[in-house]
């Protein structure tokens, strides 16, 4: 699992993300409100 | 870890969070976040130094970079190189904007407008009734109305139903009738249907348990913390301790839980004395799957903002040490941000108000939002109603959030709260959201770095 890549930049190292949230967790909103993209 | 807990005078007296920003790049501890692309990164010390410290009160980006000390020629050349790199990242393309769908996605239904509690901050007319004589949902009107607004719903789309009140579990038979109708409707269009009930958690019996299990209804209990606080802010009309009632009911619910996807708790944070670590310890003894905290919106004091964010900060640190990122996922305020960071999908709307959400009251009438039930100006016939056409605009734009670094994770915030203060947005709301968002990004970054170290060792 490669989670972090180094790009050509010297000062910025972007971080790849490992999934931590279950798929069903992604639709919950604050106080029951359903957010939309 | 723990850098967020170091007091930084430049961030202001309100919080212990140490933040810095350059345009759409904001740094929390060691994690940098790009507000448009939603990427996260580590910055070199030299680059991190150049970002200007900001406070949670600020929504606009600082105008200037920090100037490093030292030999002028050397620093000028290094600064130029760093700035070019920083600016190149800042200008990174964001994903193409997709038009908002007008397909209805969520309906909240007041199954009752009566309640057995008498909460000090009740938003339903003070007693759960909204001053409406209709105590239980009028099914003869509600079902044809639901049928009408769902008529054009897209095939194979999703529909989320929340039962609310009053106290909705005072009318489980009504909830069953609605679930039956909606399930049958969903089958005809291959719709993915989910149910949730928001309850005060004080009532549990066989009729309730069977409808929750039969229709896989997730349960969110409103409980404001330890018994001392819960009983003060959410007393029962019968004068029996509401926390004792919740403890008994939740125990029964968890024992009889067969097909209930979640049992979580919504907690309103009332005063600067409220200790969220104690609240979570109490919620753990009750066995909730997750916890969500909302600071009292009627209390916009700096005192509450400061104590809430400090308590959230202490809670996050303790839970991360005890159980890592999975423990933080149980706190909804953080989990929501983690999910957004993973998806890298900018959030443009805090909720679907005026776009793809409707609220039905117990009389079977539709409103824009649960907070607006009973207000004639917020009554709507359908999502095509032109009276509130301005709500077709994204909330991030409508609420003038274009300069805030947290906008793609917050979605412009609650329209009810901001529209209550038409001249100016509710600043305390924004500050509190920015604070918990910053904490979430910080710990998400910590976790990803640790995970990387473990795999590379």
Tab-separated table of C-alpha atoms in Angstrom:
chain	number	residue	atom	x	y	z
A	1	UNK	CA	0.000	0.000	0.000
A	2	UNK	CA	1.570	3.194	-1.119
A	3	UNK	CA	-0.125	5.984	0.788
A	4	UNK	CA	2.196	8.872	0.220
A	5	UNK	CA	3.809	10.099	-2.947
A	6	UNK	CA	6.552	12.580	-3.422
A	7	UNK	CA	5.991	14.792	-6.415
A	8	UNK	CA	8.529	16.938	-8.187
A	9	UNK	CA	8.066	19.610	-5.533
A	10	UNK	CA	10.732	20.179	-2.920
A	11	UNK	CA	8.536	21.718	-0.279
A	12	UNK	CA	5.175	19.998	-0.681
A	13	UNK	CA	4.723	16.319	-0.071
A	14	UNK	CA	1.176	15.301	-0.934
A	15	UNK	CA	-0.351	12.565	1.210
A	16	UNK	CA	-2.386	9.766	-0.307
A	17	UNK	CA	-5.353	8.779	1.798
A	18	UNK	CA	-6.080	5.376	3.267
A	19	UNK	CA	-9.797	4.805	3.739
A	20	UNK	CA	-10.891	5.132	7.349
A	21	UNK	CA	-14.629	5.755	7.032
A	22	UNK	CA	-17.148	3.027	6.225
A	23	UNK	CA	-19.008	3.715	2.961
A	24	UNK	CA	-22.337	4.230	4.732
A	25	UNK	CA	-20.785	6.885	6.953
A	26	UNK	CA	-20.240	9.214	4.062
A	27	UNK	CA	-23.850	10.290	3.656
A	28	UNK	CA	-24.513	11.407	7.207
A	29	UNK	CA	-24.911	15.104	7.790
A	30	UNK	CA	-24.996	17.373	10.807
A	31	UNK	CA	-28.042	16.906	13.003
A	32	UNK	CA	-29.648	14.659	10.436
A	33	UNK	CA	-29.385	17.125	7.547
A	34	UNK	CA	-28.367	15.392	4.349
A	35	UNK	CA	-25.564	17.333	2.654
A	36	UNK	CA	-25.306	17.566	-1.147
A	37	UNK	CA	-22.261	18.095	-3.327
B	1	UNK	CA	0.952	14.879	17.744
B	2	UNK	CA	-0.672	17.376	20.047
B	3	UNK	CA	0.653	20.459	18.278
B	4	UNK	CA	-2.860	21.844	18.119
B	5	UNK	CA	-2.912	21.973	21.866
B	6	UNK	CA	0.023	24.329	22.082
B	7	UNK	CA	-1.194	27.834	22.769
B	8	UNK	CA	-0.298	30.151	19.922
B	9	UNK	CA	-0.813	33.790	20.791
B	10	UNK	CA	-1.204	34.709	17.156
B	11	UNK	CA	-4.335	32.630	16.717
B	12	UNK	CA	-6.153	34.732	19.305
B	13	UNK	CA	-7.395	34.038	22.773
B	14	UNK	CA	-10.368	31.901	21.804
B	15	UNK	CA	-8.811	28.574	21.042
B	16	UNK	CA	-5.684	26.536	21.324
B	17	UNK	CA	-5.693	25.736	17.630
B	18	UNK	CA	-2.646	26.802	15.704
B	19	UNK	CA	-3.513	27.612	12.091
B	20	UNK	CA	-1.796	29.372	9.191
B	21	UNK	CA	-2.941	30.134	5.664
B	22	UNK	CA	-1.904	31.115	2.145
B	23	UNK	CA	-4.875	31.726	-0.154
B	24	UNK	CA	-6.698	28.353	-0.372
B	25	UNK	CA	-4.008	26.420	1.488
B	26	UNK	CA	-4.415	26.150	5.233
B	27	UNK	CA	-2.040	24.478	7.671
B	28	UNK	CA	-3.236	22.715	10.850
B	29	UNK	CA	-0.327	21.426	12.900
B	30	UNK	CA	1.712	19.508	10.320
B	31	UNK	CA	-1.113	18.923	7.851
B	32	UNK	CA	-1.787	21.293	4.987
B	33	UNK	CA	-5.227	21.245	3.337
B	34	UNK	CA	-6.111	22.602	-0.097
B	35	UNK	CA	-9.627	24.010	0.163
B	36	UNK	CA	-10.577	23.483	-3.511
B	37	UNK	CA	-8.903	20.218	-4.481
B	38	UNK	CA	-9.306	18.847	-0.931
B	39	UNK	CA	-5.833	17.326	-1.051
B	40	UNK	CA	-3.706	17.101	2.086
B	41	UNK	CA	0.063	17.448	2.231
B	42	UNK	CA	3.098	17.943	4.419
B	43	UNK	CA	4.968	21.205	3.914
B	44	UNK	CA	8.666	21.785	4.474
B	45	UNK	CA	9.518	23.839	7.550
B	46	UNK	CA	10.607	26.731	5.333
B	47	UNK	CA	7.312	26.755	3.471
B	48	UNK	CA	5.206	26.282	6.603
B	49	UNK	CA	6.943	29.276	8.169
B	50	UNK	CA	5.848	31.565	5.350
B	51	UNK	CA	2.125	30.966	5.855
B	52	UNK	CA	0.433	33.674	7.897
B	53	UNK	CA	-1.095	32.674	11.229
B	54	UNK	CA	-4.878	32.995	11.245
B	55	UNK	CA	-7.602	32.716	13.849
B	56	UNK	CA	-10.809	30.734	13.590
B	57	UNK	CA	-12.712	34.019	13.418
B	58	UNK	CA	-11.223	34.872	10.018
B	59	UNK	CA	-12.935	33.746	6.847
B	60	UNK	CA	-10.793	35.718	4.399
B	61	UNK	CA	-7.217	34.743	3.513
B	62	UNK	CA	-4.418	36.949	4.901
B	63	UNK	CA	-3.012	39.431	2.414
B	64	UNK	CA	0.675	38.892	3.208
B	65	UNK	CA	3.152	36.098	3.696
B	66	UNK	CA	5.355	36.018	6.788
B	67	UNK	CA	8.820	37.418	6.068
B	68	UNK	CA	11.666	35.145	7.200
B	69	UNK	CA	14.623	36.521	9.142
B	70	UNK	CA	18.236	36.209	8.009
B	71	UNK	CA	20.387	37.229	5.070
B	72	UNK	CA	18.187	39.220	2.701
B	73	UNK	CA	19.655	37.867	-0.572
B	74	UNK	CA	19.510	34.263	0.573
B	75	UNK	CA	15.994	34.505	1.956
B	76	UNK	CA	14.708	36.405	-1.079
B	77	UNK	CA	15.818	33.688	-3.445
B	78	UNK	CA	14.552	30.850	-1.236
B	79	UNK	CA	11.306	32.665	-0.630
B	80	UNK	CA	10.774	33.127	-4.370
B	81	UNK	CA	11.294	29.421	-5.027
B	82	UNK	CA	8.963	28.404	-2.220
B	83	UNK	CA	6.341	30.902	-3.226
B	84	UNK	CA	6.330	29.610	-6.809
B	85	UNK	CA	5.751	26.096	-5.547
B	86	UNK	CA	3.072	27.209	-3.110
B	87	UNK	CA	1.296	29.270	-5.738
B	88	UNK	CA	1.422	26.392	-8.240
B	89	UNK	CA	-0.349	24.153	-5.713
B	90	UNK	CA	-2.813	26.880	-4.848
B	91	UNK	CA	-3.757	27.185	-8.520
B	92	UNK	CA	-4.336	23.440	-8.928
B	93	UNK	CA	-7.499	22.709	-10.841
B	94	UNK	CA	-10.590	21.725	-8.939
B	95	UNK	CA	-13.002	19.116	-10.170
B	96	UNK	CA	-15.588	20.191	-12.727
B	97	UNK	CA	-18.761	21.418	-11.083
B	98	UNK	CA	-21.758	19.190	-11.614
B	99	UNK	CA	-25.218	20.770	-11.764
B	100	UNK	CA	-27.457	20.185	-8.744
B	101	UNK	CA	-30.008	17.462	-9.324
B	102	UNK	CA	-33.610	18.419	-8.575
B	103	UNK	CA	-34.517	14.796	-7.804
B	104	UNK	CA	-35.921	14.612	-4.275
B	105	UNK	CA	-33.422	12.830	-2.015
B	106	UNK	CA	-34.656	13.309	1.509
B	107	UNK	CA	-37.899	13.883	3.380
B	108	UNK	CA	-38.284	14.457	7.095
B	109	UNK	CA	-41.727	13.628	8.460
B	110	UNK	CA	-43.208	14.756	11.763
B	111	UNK	CA	-44.890	11.523	12.865
B	112	UNK	CA	-46.301	13.419	15.838
B	113	UNK	CA	-46.439	16.955	17.088
B	114	UNK	CA	-46.682	16.178	20.762
B	115	UNK	CA	-43.980	15.270	23.243
B	116	UNK	CA	-43.558	13.753	26.702
B	117	UNK	CA	-40.585	16.007	27.467
B	118	UNK	CA	-40.527	19.744	28.004
B	119	UNK	CA	-37.037	20.772	26.890
B	120	UNK	CA	-35.906	24.250	27.849
B	121	UNK	CA	-34.835	24.979	24.258
B	122	UNK	CA	-37.639	23.205	22.368
B	123	UNK	CA	-37.790	24.419	18.754
B	124	UNK	CA	-41.254	22.931	18.243
B	125	UNK	CA	-43.267	25.708	19.809
B	126	UNK	CA	-41.894	25.038	23.297
B	127	UNK	CA	-43.934	21.884	23.903
B	128	UNK	CA	-43.441	19.774	20.786
B	129	UNK	CA	-46.709	20.868	19.154
B	130	UNK	CA	-45.656	23.825	16.960
B	131	UNK	CA	-48.971	25.276	18.231
B	132	UNK	CA	-50.737	22.910	15.819
B	133	UNK	CA	-53.785	20.979	17.124
B	134	UNK	CA	-52.793	18.008	14.884
B	135	UNK	CA	-51.020	15.727	17.402
B	136	UNK	CA	-50.431	12.654	15.207
B	137	UNK	CA	-49.677	12.651	11.518
B	138	UNK	CA	-52.790	12.812	9.339
B	139	UNK	CA	-52.103	9.684	7.281
B	140	UNK	CA	-55.076	10.241	4.977
B	141	UNK	CA	-53.476	13.467	3.800
B	142	UNK	CA	-49.806	12.575	4.231
B	143	UNK	CA	-49.712	9.514	1.994
B	144	UNK	CA	-51.320	11.112	-1.092
B	145	UNK	CA	-49.030	14.129	-0.600
B	146	UNK	CA	-45.930	11.919	-0.403
B	147	UNK	CA	-47.144	10.096	-3.516
B	148	UNK	CA	-47.499	13.421	-5.338
B	149	UNK	CA	-44.009	14.760	-4.562
B	150	UNK	CA	-42.389	11.370	-5.224
B	151	UNK	CA	-44.180	10.850	-8.547
B	152	UNK	CA	-41.328	12.044	-10.737
B	153	UNK	CA	-38.534	10.502	-8.671
B	154	UNK	CA	-35.735	9.014	-10.759
B	155	UNK	CA	-35.470	5.237	-11.111
B	156	UNK	CA	-32.740	3.532	-9.049
B	157	UNK	CA	-32.006	6.701	-7.053
B	158	UNK	CA	-31.739	7.077	-3.275
B	159	UNK	CA	-34.339	8.321	-0.800
B	160	UNK	CA	-33.684	9.015	2.862
B	161	UNK	CA	-36.607	9.323	5.272
B	162	UNK	CA	-36.281	10.732	8.796
B	163	UNK	CA	-39.088	10.534	11.339
B	164	UNK	CA	-39.194	13.486	13.686
B	165	UNK	CA	-41.667	15.229	15.992
B	166	UNK	CA	-42.709	16.082	18.697
B	167	UNK	CA	-41.701	12.653	19.860
B	168	UNK	CA	-42.174	10.354	16.834
B	169	UNK	CA	-42.116	7.098	18.827
B	170	UNK	CA	-45.388	8.104	20.504
B	171	UNK	CA	-47.013	6.976	17.232
B	172	UNK	CA	-45.209	3.813	16.070
B	173	UNK	CA	-48.285	2.577	14.229
B	174	UNK	CA	-48.225	5.696	12.060
B	175	UNK	CA	-44.523	5.155	11.351
B	176	UNK	CA	-45.302	1.581	10.300
B	177	UNK	CA	-48.008	2.708	7.860
B	178	UNK	CA	-45.640	5.262	6.318
B	179	UNK	CA	-42.798	2.721	6.075
B	180	UNK	CA	-45.112	0.221	4.370
B	181	UNK	CA	-46.227	2.769	1.811
B	182	UNK	CA	-42.695	4.061	1.127
B	183	UNK	CA	-41.220	0.553	0.870
B	184	UNK	CA	-43.843	-0.453	-1.692
B	185	UNK	CA	-43.232	2.755	-3.641
B	186	UNK	CA	-39.454	2.200	-3.565
B	187	UNK	CA	-39.865	-1.302	-5.026
B	188	UNK	CA	-41.682	0.048	-8.085
B	189	UNK	CA	-38.733	2.276	-8.986
B	190	UNK	CA	-35.865	0.238	-7.583
B	191	UNK	CA	-35.127	3.043	-5.140
B	192	UNK	CA	-32.580	2.629	-2.356
B	193	UNK	CA	-34.596	3.598	0.703
B	194	UNK	CA	-33.163	4.330	4.158
B	195	UNK	CA	-34.990	5.226	7.364
B	196	UNK	CA	-33.948	7.043	10.493
B	197	UNK	CA	-35.817	8.242	13.576
B	198	UNK	CA	-34.697	11.095	15.789
B	199	UNK	CA	-36.164	10.425	19.213
B	200	UNK	CA	-35.834	11.606	22.794
B	201	UNK	CA	-35.154	7.940	23.604
B	202	UNK	CA	-37.419	7.788	26.631
B	203	UNK	CA	-40.044	5.338	25.330
B	204	UNK	CA	-39.500	1.729	24.271
B	205	UNK	CA	-42.006	-1.085	23.871
B	206	UNK	CA	-42.735	-4.106	21.668
B	207	UNK	CA	-44.628	-2.085	19.051
B	208	UNK	CA	-41.720	0.341	18.672
B	209	UNK	CA	-39.054	-2.383	18.631
B	210	UNK	CA	-40.867	-4.334	15.942
B	211	UNK	CA	-41.249	-1.372	13.570
B	212	UNK	CA	-37.590	-0.361	14.071
B	213	UNK	CA	-36.400	-3.904	13.332
B	214	UNK	CA	-38.900	-4.633	10.543
B	215	UNK	CA	-37.920	-1.546	8.539
B	216	UNK	CA	-34.241	-1.209	9.528
B	217	UNK	CA	-34.774	2.199	11.036
B	218	UNK	CA	-31.586	3.785	12.386
B	219	UNK	CA	-32.035	5.505	15.742
B	220	UNK	CA	-30.579	8.866	16.793
B	221	UNK	CA	-31.315	9.666	20.430
B	222	UNK	CA	-31.296	13.278	21.585
B	223	UNK	CA	-29.480	13.265	24.924
B	224	UNK	CA	-27.461	16.169	26.246
B	225	UNK	CA	-24.948	14.324	28.410
B	226	UNK	CA	-24.675	13.139	31.980
B	227	UNK	CA	-27.964	12.884	33.967
B	228	UNK	CA	-27.387	16.163	35.771
B	229	UNK	CA	-27.319	18.093	32.472
B	230	UNK	CA	-29.878	15.973	30.591
B	231	UNK	CA	-32.472	16.243	33.379
B	232	UNK	CA	-31.960	19.977	33.672
B	233	UNK	CA	-32.293	20.845	29.975
B	234	UNK	CA	-34.602	18.015	28.894
B	235	UNK	CA	-37.020	17.383	31.782
B	236	UNK	CA	-40.018	15.105	31.365
B	237	UNK	CA	-43.536	16.413	31.755
B	238	UNK	CA	-44.172	13.634	34.294
B	239	UNK	CA	-41.192	14.849	36.365
B	240	UNK	CA	-39.576	11.404	36.128
B	241	UNK	CA	-35.861	11.740	35.335
B	242	UNK	CA	-35.556	11.681	31.529
B	243	UNK	CA	-32.036	10.245	31.767
B	244	UNK	CA	-33.347	7.311	33.825
B	245	UNK	CA	-35.974	6.762	31.125
B	246	UNK	CA	-33.319	6.876	28.367
B	247	UNK	CA	-31.054	4.441	30.214
B	248	UNK	CA	-33.891	1.923	30.506
B	249	UNK	CA	-35.091	2.382	26.907
B	250	UNK	CA	-31.681	2.269	25.270
B	251	UNK	CA	-30.769	-0.870	27.239
B	252	UNK	CA	-33.942	-2.514	25.925
B	253	UNK	CA	-33.323	-1.255	22.387
B	254	UNK	CA	-29.788	-2.628	22.266
B	255	UNK	CA	-30.934	-5.973	23.702
B	256	UNK	CA	-33.672	-6.340	21.099
B	257	UNK	CA	-31.675	-4.883	18.216
B	258	UNK	CA	-31.735	-7.247	15.252
B	259	UNK	CA	-31.927	-5.126	12.164
B	260	UNK	CA	-31.299	-1.569	13.320
B	261	UNK	CA	-28.345	-0.098	11.413
B	262	UNK	CA	-27.237	2.374	14.093
B	263	UNK	CA	-28.080	3.706	17.535
B	264	UNK	CA	-26.353	7.074	17.935
B	265	UNK	CA	-26.717	10.140	20.095
B	266	UNK	CA	-27.172	13.818	19.236
B	267	UNK	CA	-25.940	16.003	22.106
B	268	UNK	CA	-26.527	19.736	22.426
B	269	UNK	CA	-23.688	21.500	24.252
B	270	UNK	CA	-25.225	24.126	26.504
B	271	UNK	CA	-22.760	25.855	28.754
B	272	UNK	CA	-19.099	26.444	29.201
B	273	UNK	CA	-19.263	24.030	32.143
B	274	UNK	CA	-20.175	21.086	29.940
B	275	UNK	CA	-17.355	18.571	29.801
B	276	UNK	CA	-17.499	16.527	26.590
B	277	UNK	CA	-15.118	13.878	27.922
B	278	UNK	CA	-17.597	13.144	30.696
B	279	UNK	CA	-20.451	13.135	28.166
B	280	UNK	CA	-18.664	10.599	25.969
B	281	UNK	CA	-17.781	8.422	28.986
B	282	UNK	CA	-21.475	8.402	29.860
B	283	UNK	CA	-22.560	7.650	26.266
B	284	UNK	CA	-20.101	4.746	26.175
B	285	UNK	CA	-21.723	3.212	29.256
B	286	UNK	CA	-25.071	3.363	27.440
B	287	UNK	CA	-23.605	1.625	24.375
B	288	UNK	CA	-24.211	4.172	21.594
B	289	UNK	CA	-22.510	3.536	18.235
B	290	UNK	CA	-21.663	7.194	17.652
B	291	UNK	CA	-21.936	10.660	19.170
B	292	UNK	CA	-22.579	14.041	17.618
B	293	UNK	CA	-22.162	17.402	19.354
B	294	UNK	CA	-23.931	20.630	18.463
B	295	UNK	CA	-23.254	23.738	20.510
B	296	UNK	CA	-26.457	25.515	21.526
B	297	UNK	CA	-27.247	27.803	18.574
B	298	UNK	CA	-29.138	30.245	20.796
B	299	UNK	CA	-25.944	30.849	22.795
B	300	UNK	CA	-23.466	32.602	20.502
B	301	UNK	CA	-21.158	33.677	23.340
B	302	UNK	CA	-17.400	33.549	22.929
B	303	UNK	CA	-17.271	31.760	26.263
B	304	UNK	CA	-19.246	28.812	24.880
B	305	UNK	CA	-17.249	28.811	21.631
B	306	UNK	CA	-13.955	28.678	23.521
B	307	UNK	CA	-15.007	26.020	26.024
B	308	UNK	CA	-16.684	23.901	23.335
B	309	UNK	CA	-13.623	23.912	21.075
B	310	UNK	CA	-11.213	23.294	23.930
B	311	UNK	CA	-13.349	20.413	25.144
B	312	UNK	CA	-13.581	18.973	21.602
B	313	UNK	CA	-9.816	19.321	21.317
B	314	UNK	CA	-9.229	17.437	24.586
B	315	UNK	CA	-11.773	14.816	23.580
B	316	UNK	CA	-10.154	14.285	20.184
B	317	UNK	CA	-6.709	13.932	21.719
B	318	UNK	CA	-7.854	11.442	24.357
B	319	UNK	CA	-9.912	9.330	21.939
B	320	UNK	CA	-7.096	9.270	19.370
B	321	UNK	CA	-4.627	8.066	21.986
B	322	UNK	CA	-7.095	5.457	23.282
B	323	UNK	CA	-8.496	4.116	20.032
B	324	UNK	CA	-6.833	5.795	17.068
B	325	UNK	CA	-8.718	7.046	14.026
B	326	UNK	CA	-11.535	4.489	14.511
B	327	UNK	CA	-12.345	6.058	17.881
B	328	UNK	CA	-12.530	9.475	16.240
B	329	UNK	CA	-14.852	8.039	13.574
B	330	UNK	CA	-17.403	7.498	16.360
B	331	UNK	CA	-17.588	11.257	16.801
B	332	UNK	CA	-19.753	12.357	13.881
B	333	UNK	CA	-18.358	15.893	13.799
B	334	UNK	CA	-15.009	14.356	12.789
B	335	UNK	CA	-16.228	11.385	10.760
B	336	UNK	CA	-18.101	13.653	8.356
B	337	UNK	CA	-14.885	15.553	7.609
B	338	UNK	CA	-12.864	12.336	7.213
B	339	UNK	CA	-15.410	11.052	4.685
B	340	UNK	CA	-15.237	14.277	2.669
B	341	UNK	CA	-11.440	14.261	2.690
B	342	UNK	CA	-11.444	10.681	1.441
B	343	UNK	CA	-13.960	11.327	-1.302
B	344	UNK	CA	-12.274	14.586	-2.313
B	345	UNK	CA	-15.723	15.798	-3.297
B	346	UNK	CA	-16.208	19.490	-2.432
B	347	UNK	CA	-19.427	20.010	-0.512
B	348	UNK	CA	-21.471	22.887	-1.906
B	349	UNK	CA	-24.578	22.523	0.240
B	350	UNK	CA	-24.810	21.849	3.967
B	351	UNK	CA	-28.251	20.369	3.259
B	352	UNK	CA	-30.743	20.042	0.424
B	353	UNK	CA	-32.990	22.957	1.446
B	354	UNK	CA	-34.935	24.202	-1.594
B	355	UNK	CA	-33.116	21.706	-3.831
B	356	UNK	CA	-33.893	18.101	-2.976
B	357	UNK	CA	-35.187	18.044	0.601
B	358	UNK	CA	-38.712	18.513	1.971
B	359	UNK	CA	-40.107	18.629	5.493
B	360	UNK	CA	-43.634	17.326	6.144
B	361	UNK	CA	-45.523	18.360	9.276
B	362	UNK	CA	-48.207	16.310	11.065
B	363	UNK	CA	-50.922	17.987	8.973
B	364	UNK	CA	-49.300	16.656	5.796
B	365	UNK	CA	-48.073	20.090	4.663
B	366	UNK	CA	-44.581	20.652	3.299
B	367	UNK	CA	-42.000	23.141	4.561
B	368	UNK	CA	-38.461	24.045	3.555
B	369	UNK	CA	-36.786	22.814	6.733
B	370	UNK	CA	-37.583	21.191	10.119
B	371	UNK	CA	-36.747	24.468	11.864
B	372	UNK	CA	-39.360	26.320	9.801
B	373	UNK	CA	-42.429	24.156	10.427
B	374	UNK	CA	-45.543	26.256	10.999
B	375	UNK	CA	-44.075	29.387	9.405
B	376	UNK	CA	-46.333	30.394	6.496
B	377	UNK	CA	-43.451	31.922	4.497
B	378	UNK	CA	-41.588	28.589	4.567
B	379	UNK	CA	-44.545	26.504	3.372
B	380	UNK	CA	-43.990	24.929	-0.059
B	381	UNK	CA	-46.020	22.866	-2.490
B	382	UNK	CA	-43.109	21.044	-4.086
B	383	UNK	CA	-39.430	21.407	-4.973
B	384	UNK	CA	-40.493	23.201	-8.134
B	385	UNK	CA	-42.005	25.994	-6.012
B	386	UNK	CA	-40.665	29.268	-7.437
B	387	UNK	CA	-41.231	31.284	-4.227
B	388	UNK	CA	-37.853	30.208	-2.902
B	389	UNK	CA	-35.968	30.165	-6.178
B	390	UNK	CA	-32.906	31.796	-4.548
B	391	UNK	CA	-32.322	28.507	-2.720
B	392	UNK	CA	-31.405	26.861	-6.036
B	393	UNK	CA	-28.071	28.645	-5.610
B	394	UNK	CA	-25.391	26.685	-3.743
B	395	UNK	CA	-25.356	27.544	-0.030
B	396	UNK	CA	-21.601	28.223	-0.179
B	397	UNK	CA	-22.384	31.101	-2.567
B	398	UNK	CA	-25.680	32.166	-1.003
B	399	UNK	CA	-23.996	32.568	2.380
B	400	UNK	CA	-20.905	34.293	0.920
B	401	UNK	CA	-18.512	31.591	2.037
B	402	UNK	CA	-16.254	31.762	-1.043
B	403	UNK	CA	-13.285	33.003	0.976
B	404	UNK	CA	-13.540	30.592	3.894
B	405	UNK	CA	-11.010	27.749	3.880
B	406	UNK	CA	-13.566	25.323	5.392
B	407	UNK	CA	-16.299	25.925	2.777
B	408	UNK	CA	-15.849	22.680	0.840
B	409	UNK	CA	-16.176	20.659	4.052
B	410	UNK	CA	-18.970	22.694	5.648
B	411	UNK	CA	-21.112	23.380	2.564
B	412	UNK	CA	-22.035	26.912	3.592
B	413	UNK	CA	-23.640	25.989	6.902
B	414	UNK	CA	-27.212	25.893	8.107
B	415	UNK	CA	-29.489	28.231	6.144
B	416	UNK	CA	-31.926	28.575	9.035
B	417	UNK	CA	-29.185	29.753	11.382
B	418	UNK	CA	-27.606	32.146	8.887
B	419	UNK	CA	-30.919	33.520	7.616
B	420	UNK	CA	-31.923	34.394	11.169
B	421	UNK	CA	-29.180	36.939	10.999
B	422	UNK	CA	-29.763	38.367	7.527
B	423	UNK	CA	-27.244	41.215	7.689
B	424	UNK	CA	-24.365	39.139	8.959
B	425	UNK	CA	-23.764	35.449	9.108
B	426	UNK	CA	-23.824	33.837	12.529
B	427	UNK	CA	-20.103	34.156	13.231
B	428	UNK	CA	-20.051	31.902	16.285
B	429	UNK	CA	-21.520	29.070	14.189
B	430	UNK	CA	-18.759	29.490	11.596
B	431	UNK	CA	-16.041	29.639	14.208
B	432	UNK	CA	-17.251	26.479	15.912
B	433	UNK	CA	-17.488	24.612	12.602
B	434	UNK	CA	-14.029	25.795	11.539
B	435	UNK	CA	-12.611	24.659	14.893
B	436	UNK	CA	-13.917	21.093	14.700
B	437	UNK	CA	-13.033	20.911	10.997
B	438	UNK	CA	-9.442	21.946	11.749
B	439	UNK	CA	-9.186	19.304	14.462
B	440	UNK	CA	-10.513	16.653	12.075
B	441	UNK	CA	-8.028	17.557	9.333
B	442	UNK	CA	-5.179	17.559	11.851
B	443	UNK	CA	-5.936	14.062	13.180
B	444	UNK	CA	-6.687	12.715	9.708
B	445	UNK	CA	-3.239	13.914	8.625
B	446	UNK	CA	-1.637	12.437	11.750
B	447	UNK	CA	-3.205	9.072	11.042
B	448	UNK	CA	-2.166	9.029	7.388
B	449	UNK	CA	1.425	9.905	8.281
B	450	UNK	CA	1.573	7.194	10.954
B	451	UNK	CA	0.064	4.649	8.554
B	452	UNK	CA	2.720	5.567	5.998
B	453	UNK	CA	5.508	5.196	8.540
B	454	UNK	CA	4.234	1.766	9.543
B	455	UNK	CA	4.174	0.478	5.971
B	456	UNK	CA	7.568	1.916	5.095
B	457	UNK	CA	9.239	0.378	8.196
